[in-house]
mmCIF file of C-alpha atoms in Angstrom:
data_model
loop_
_atom_site.group_PDB
_atom_site.id
_atom_site.type_symbol
_atom_site.label_atom_id
_atom_site.label_comp_id
_atom_site.label_asym_id
_atom_site.label_seq_id
_atom_site.Cartn_x
_atom_site.Cartn_y
_atom_site.Cartn_z
ATOM 1 C CA ASN A 1 -5.297 25.203 2.842
ATOM 2 C CA LYS A 2 -1.821 26.532 3.678
ATOM 3 C CA LYS A 3 -0.590 28.449 6.694
ATOM 4 C CA GLY A 4 3.144 28.998 7.012
ATOM 5 C CA ASP A 5 4.935 25.663 6.705
ATOM 6 C CA ILE A 6 1.754 23.624 7.212
ATOM 7 C CA ALA A 7 -0.513 22.512 4.362
ATOM 8 C CA VAL A 8 -3.662 20.414 4.505
ATOM 9 C CA TRP A 9 -4.706 18.725 1.290
ATOM 10 C CA GLN A 10 -8.105 17.233 0.555
ATOM 11 C CA LYS A 11 -8.114 14.460 -2.017
ATOM 12 C CA SER A 12 -10.613 15.119 -4.773
ATOM 13 C CA PRO A 13 -13.017 12.383 -5.901
ATOM 14 C CA ASP A 14 -11.120 11.981 -9.181
ATOM 15 C CA ASN A 15 -7.805 13.052 -10.686
ATOM 16 C CA ASP A 16 -9.146 15.826 -12.937
ATOM 17 C CA CYS A 17 -7.817 18.505 -10.570
ATOM 18 C CA TYR A 18 -4.271 17.852 -11.846
ATOM 19 C CA ASN A 19 -5.281 18.992 -15.332
ATOM 20 C CA LYS A 20 -6.284 22.399 -13.952
ATOM 21 C CA LEU A 21 -2.866 23.241 -12.506
ATOM 22 C CA THR A 22 -0.886 26.071 -14.037
ATOM 23 C CA LYS A 23 2.861 26.129 -14.738
ATOM 24 C CA ASP A 24 3.521 28.411 -11.739
ATOM 25 C CA THR A 25 1.797 26.096 -9.208
ATOM 26 C CA TYR A 26 3.858 25.506 -6.070
ATOM 27 C CA PRO A 27 4.875 22.896 -5.300
ATOM 28 C CA PRO A 28 5.182 21.939 -8.947
ATOM 29 C CA LYS A 29 4.384 18.595 -10.524
ATOM 30 C CA CYS A 30 7.328 16.177 -10.426
ATOM 31 C CA ASP A 31 8.987 15.350 -13.701
ATOM 32 C CA ASP A 32 8.866 11.725 -14.806
ATOM 33 C CA SER A 33 12.602 11.098 -14.441
ATOM 34 C CA LEU A 34 12.296 9.120 -11.187
ATOM 35 C CA ASP A 35 10.005 6.241 -10.310
ATOM 36 C CA SER A 36 7.288 7.803 -8.180
ATOM 37 C CA ASP A 37 7.214 4.744 -5.908
ATOM 38 C CA SER A 38 10.956 4.618 -5.279
ATOM 39 C CA ALA A 39 11.834 5.331 -1.684
ATOM 40 C CA TRP A 40 15.240 3.901 -0.954
ATOM 41 C CA TYR A 41 18.285 5.996 -1.858
ATOM 42 C CA THR A 42 16.024 8.521 -3.532
ATOM 43 C CA PRO A 43 16.393 12.224 -2.817
ATOM 44 C CA ILE A 44 13.424 14.030 -1.315
ATOM 45 C CA ARG A 45 11.909 16.329 -3.907
ATOM 46 C CA THR A 46 9.778 19.430 -3.432
ATOM 47 C CA CYS A 47 7.139 18.424 -5.939
ATOM 48 C CA PHE A 48 4.079 16.200 -6.057
ATOM 49 C CA VAL A 49 3.481 13.130 -8.173
ATOM 50 C CA VAL A 50 0.534 13.171 -10.550
ATOM 51 C CA PRO A 51 -1.184 9.778 -10.560
ATOM 52 C CA ASN A 52 -0.613 7.697 -13.660
ATOM 53 C CA PRO A 53 -3.638 8.220 -15.958
ATOM 54 C CA LYS A 54 -3.329 4.543 -16.951
ATOM 55 C CA PHE A 55 -4.855 3.620 -13.589
ATOM 56 C CA LYS A 56 -8.481 4.740 -13.718
ATOM 57 C CA ASN A 57 -9.605 3.257 -10.385
ATOM 58 C CA LEU A 58 -7.430 5.229 -7.965
ATOM 59 C CA GLY A 59 -9.853 8.101 -7.374
ATOM 60 C CA LEU A 60 -11.895 8.118 -4.169
ATOM 61 C CA THR A 61 -15.113 7.347 -6.017
ATOM 62 C CA SER A 62 -13.558 4.270 -7.664
ATOM 63 C CA ILE A 63 -11.920 2.624 -4.649
ATOM 64 C CA SER A 64 -13.939 -0.100 -2.918
ATOM 65 C CA LYS A 65 -15.180 0.767 0.546
ATOM 66 C CA TRP A 66 -13.550 -0.656 3.667
ATOM 67 C CA PRO A 67 -13.303 -3.590 4.436
ATOM 68 C CA GLU A 68 -14.274 -4.913 0.976
ATOM 69 C CA ARG A 69 -11.151 -3.338 -0.521
ATOM 70 C CA LEU A 70 -9.043 -5.892 1.357
ATOM 71 C CA ARG A 71 -10.317 -8.618 -0.987
ATOM 72 C CA VAL A 72 -10.493 -6.669 -4.271
ATOM 73 C CA THR A 73 -7.465 -7.055 -6.522
ATOM 74 C CA PRO A 74 -5.894 -3.580 -6.744
ATOM 75 C CA GLU A 75 -5.423 -2.189 -10.229
ATOM 76 C CA ARG A 76 -1.771 -1.363 -9.550
ATOM 77 C CA ILE A 77 -0.938 -5.059 -9.171
ATOM 78 C CA SER A 78 -0.112 -4.873 -12.879
ATOM 79 C CA LYS A 79 2.997 -2.832 -11.917
ATOM 80 C CA VAL A 80 4.364 -5.825 -9.962
ATOM 81 C CA TYR A 81 6.421 -8.429 -11.843
ATOM 82 C CA HIS A 82 4.120 -11.454 -12.379
ATOM 83 C CA GLY A 83 1.356 -9.601 -10.528
ATOM 84 C CA SER A 84 -2.184 -10.607 -11.470
ATOM 85 C CA ALA A 85 -5.603 -11.248 -9.979
ATOM 86 C CA SER A 86 -4.793 -14.954 -9.726
ATOM 87 C CA THR A 87 -1.490 -14.411 -7.843
ATOM 88 C CA PHE A 88 -3.323 -11.999 -5.533
ATOM 89 C CA LYS A 89 -6.038 -14.599 -4.836
ATOM 90 C CA ARG A 90 -3.481 -17.369 -4.265
ATOM 91 C CA ASP A 91 -1.568 -15.152 -1.816
ATOM 92 C CA ASP A 92 -4.783 -14.325 0.050
ATOM 93 C CA ASP A 93 -5.845 -17.989 0.247
ATOM 94 C CA LYS A 94 -2.355 -19.061 1.372
ATOM 95 C CA TRP A 95 -2.354 -16.583 4.243
ATOM 96 C CA LYS A 96 -5.843 -17.561 5.414
ATOM 97 C CA LYS A 97 -4.603 -21.168 5.773
ATOM 98 C CA HIS A 98 -1.333 -20.114 7.408
ATOM 99 C CA VAL A 99 -3.106 -17.968 9.994
ATOM 100 C CA VAL A 100 -5.347 -20.908 11.007
ATOM 101 C CA HIS A 101 -2.191 -22.969 11.530
ATOM 102 C CA TYR A 102 -0.342 -20.142 13.343
ATOM 103 C CA LYS A 103 -3.255 -19.760 15.763
ATOM 104 C CA LYS A 104 -2.933 -23.443 16.678
ATOM 105 C CA LEU A 105 0.796 -23.011 17.303
ATOM 106 C CA ILE A 106 0.453 -19.659 19.071
ATOM 107 C CA PRO A 107 -2.927 -19.575 20.844
ATOM 108 C CA GLU A 108 -2.323 -15.954 21.906
ATOM 109 C CA LEU A 109 -2.474 -14.833 18.257
ATOM 110 C CA GLY A 110 -5.932 -13.388 17.726
ATOM 111 C CA THR A 111 -6.265 -12.300 21.339
ATOM 112 C CA ASP A 112 -5.326 -9.036 22.980
ATOM 113 C CA LYS A 113 -2.065 -10.597 24.243
ATOM 114 C CA ILE A 114 -0.329 -10.059 20.887
ATOM 115 C CA ARG A 115 -0.956 -6.520 19.676
ATOM 116 C CA ASN A 116 1.816 -5.720 17.171
ATOM 117 C CA VAL A 117 3.160 -7.949 14.401
ATOM 118 C CA MET A 118 5.557 -7.308 11.520
ATOM 119 C CA ASP A 119 5.309 -9.204 8.255
ATOM 120 C CA MET A 120 8.986 -8.779 7.391
ATOM 121 C CA ASN A 121 8.665 -10.174 3.864
ATOM 122 C CA THR A 122 5.226 -9.150 2.728
ATOM 123 C CA VAL A 123 4.121 -9.456 -0.850
ATOM 124 C CA TYR A 124 0.534 -8.212 -1.104
ATOM 125 C CA GLY A 125 -0.340 -7.814 2.584
ATOM 126 C CA GLY A 126 -2.168 -11.159 2.757
ATOM 127 C CA PHE A 127 -1.018 -11.890 6.317
ATOM 128 C CA ALA A 128 -2.423 -8.576 7.562
ATOM 129 C CA ALA A 129 -5.652 -9.145 5.623
ATOM 130 C CA ALA A 130 -6.039 -12.618 7.170
ATOM 131 C CA LEU A 131 -5.732 -11.081 10.656
ATOM 132 C CA ILE A 132 -8.086 -8.162 9.981
ATOM 133 C CA ASP A 133 -10.784 -9.334 12.407
ATOM 134 C CA ASP A 134 -8.290 -9.792 15.246
ATOM 135 C CA PRO A 135 -7.151 -7.094 17.703
ATOM 136 C CA VAL A 136 -3.696 -6.861 16.137
ATOM 137 C CA TRP A 137 -1.792 -4.228 14.189
ATOM 138 C CA VAL A 138 0.350 -5.539 11.307
ATOM 139 C CA MET A 139 3.182 -3.586 9.679
ATOM 140 C CA ASN A 140 3.848 -4.876 6.170
ATOM 141 C CA VAL A 141 7.557 -4.657 5.347
ATOM 142 C CA VAL A 142 8.910 -4.941 1.800
ATOM 143 C CA SER A 143 12.609 -5.509 1.241
ATOM 144 C CA SER A 144 14.266 -2.723 -0.683
ATOM 145 C CA TYR A 145 15.852 -5.505 -2.758
ATOM 146 C CA ALA A 146 12.512 -7.125 -3.681
ATOM 147 C CA ALA A 147 9.829 -6.032 -6.125
ATOM 148 C CA ASN A 148 7.991 -2.972 -4.824
ATOM 149 C CA THR A 149 4.574 -4.273 -3.828
ATOM 150 C CA LEU A 150 3.738 -1.390 -1.481
ATOM 151 C CA PRO A 151 1.253 0.185 -3.937
ATOM 152 C CA VAL A 152 -0.800 -3.022 -3.711
ATOM 153 C CA VAL A 153 -0.545 -3.025 0.094
ATOM 154 C CA TYR A 154 -1.629 0.635 0.236
ATOM 155 C CA ASP A 155 -4.491 0.144 -2.241
ATOM 156 C CA ARG A 156 -5.865 -2.575 0.039
ATOM 157 C CA GLY A 157 -6.026 0.023 2.827
ATOM 158 C CA LEU A 158 -3.088 -1.434 4.753
ATOM 159 C CA ILE A 159 0.145 0.148 5.956
ATOM 160 C CA GLY A 160 3.663 -0.759 4.997
ATOM 161 C CA THR A 161 7.243 0.337 4.625
ATOM 162 C CA PHE A 162 10.541 -0.542 2.961
ATOM 163 C CA HIS A 163 13.466 -1.988 4.869
ATOM 164 C CA ASP A 164 17.045 -2.451 3.765
ATOM 165 C CA TRP A 165 18.357 -5.346 5.775
#
C-alpha cells in the first residue's frame, strides 16, 4: 500500500510475485551490476533487489520458525568464503563455551545489569545466539573489510551492521 512518500510492503510466502512484475513497475527491479549485499561506499538506488532464485529457502514458508532458526544453518552461508554447515556448527559451539567462561569472569552478564552488547567482529552471530535466553540485546558488527556474513546473521533472525573502523 502506498500513500504519498510512505509505502508498506507485505512479504509474500514465496518469491513468485517477482515474476509477475511488469517493465513499468515502480520502483523497478535493480539490475545485477552491483552486489545486492554491498553497503559500504555503495550509492543508494531507487530500485528493489529480486532474491537470487538459487536460494530456494528464503521465502516465509521455508524459513524455520523462531527460535529454531538460530540453530539452523542458513542457506546463504554458501555465499561466505569457506562457509559451510560445519563452520557454522563450530562457530556456534565455540560461542556457547565462551559465554560460559565470560559469565564466570563477568557475573553480571546474563542479568539485567548488562543490557546492550556489541559483537564488534561477528562472523555468524554465534555470540548473540549463545546469549539468546538472557535479557541482553546484541548488535552484530561486521567489518567492511571482512567477508560479508550479514546475510547469515539476518537469516538467523538476528540484527547486524557494517562498520568501517
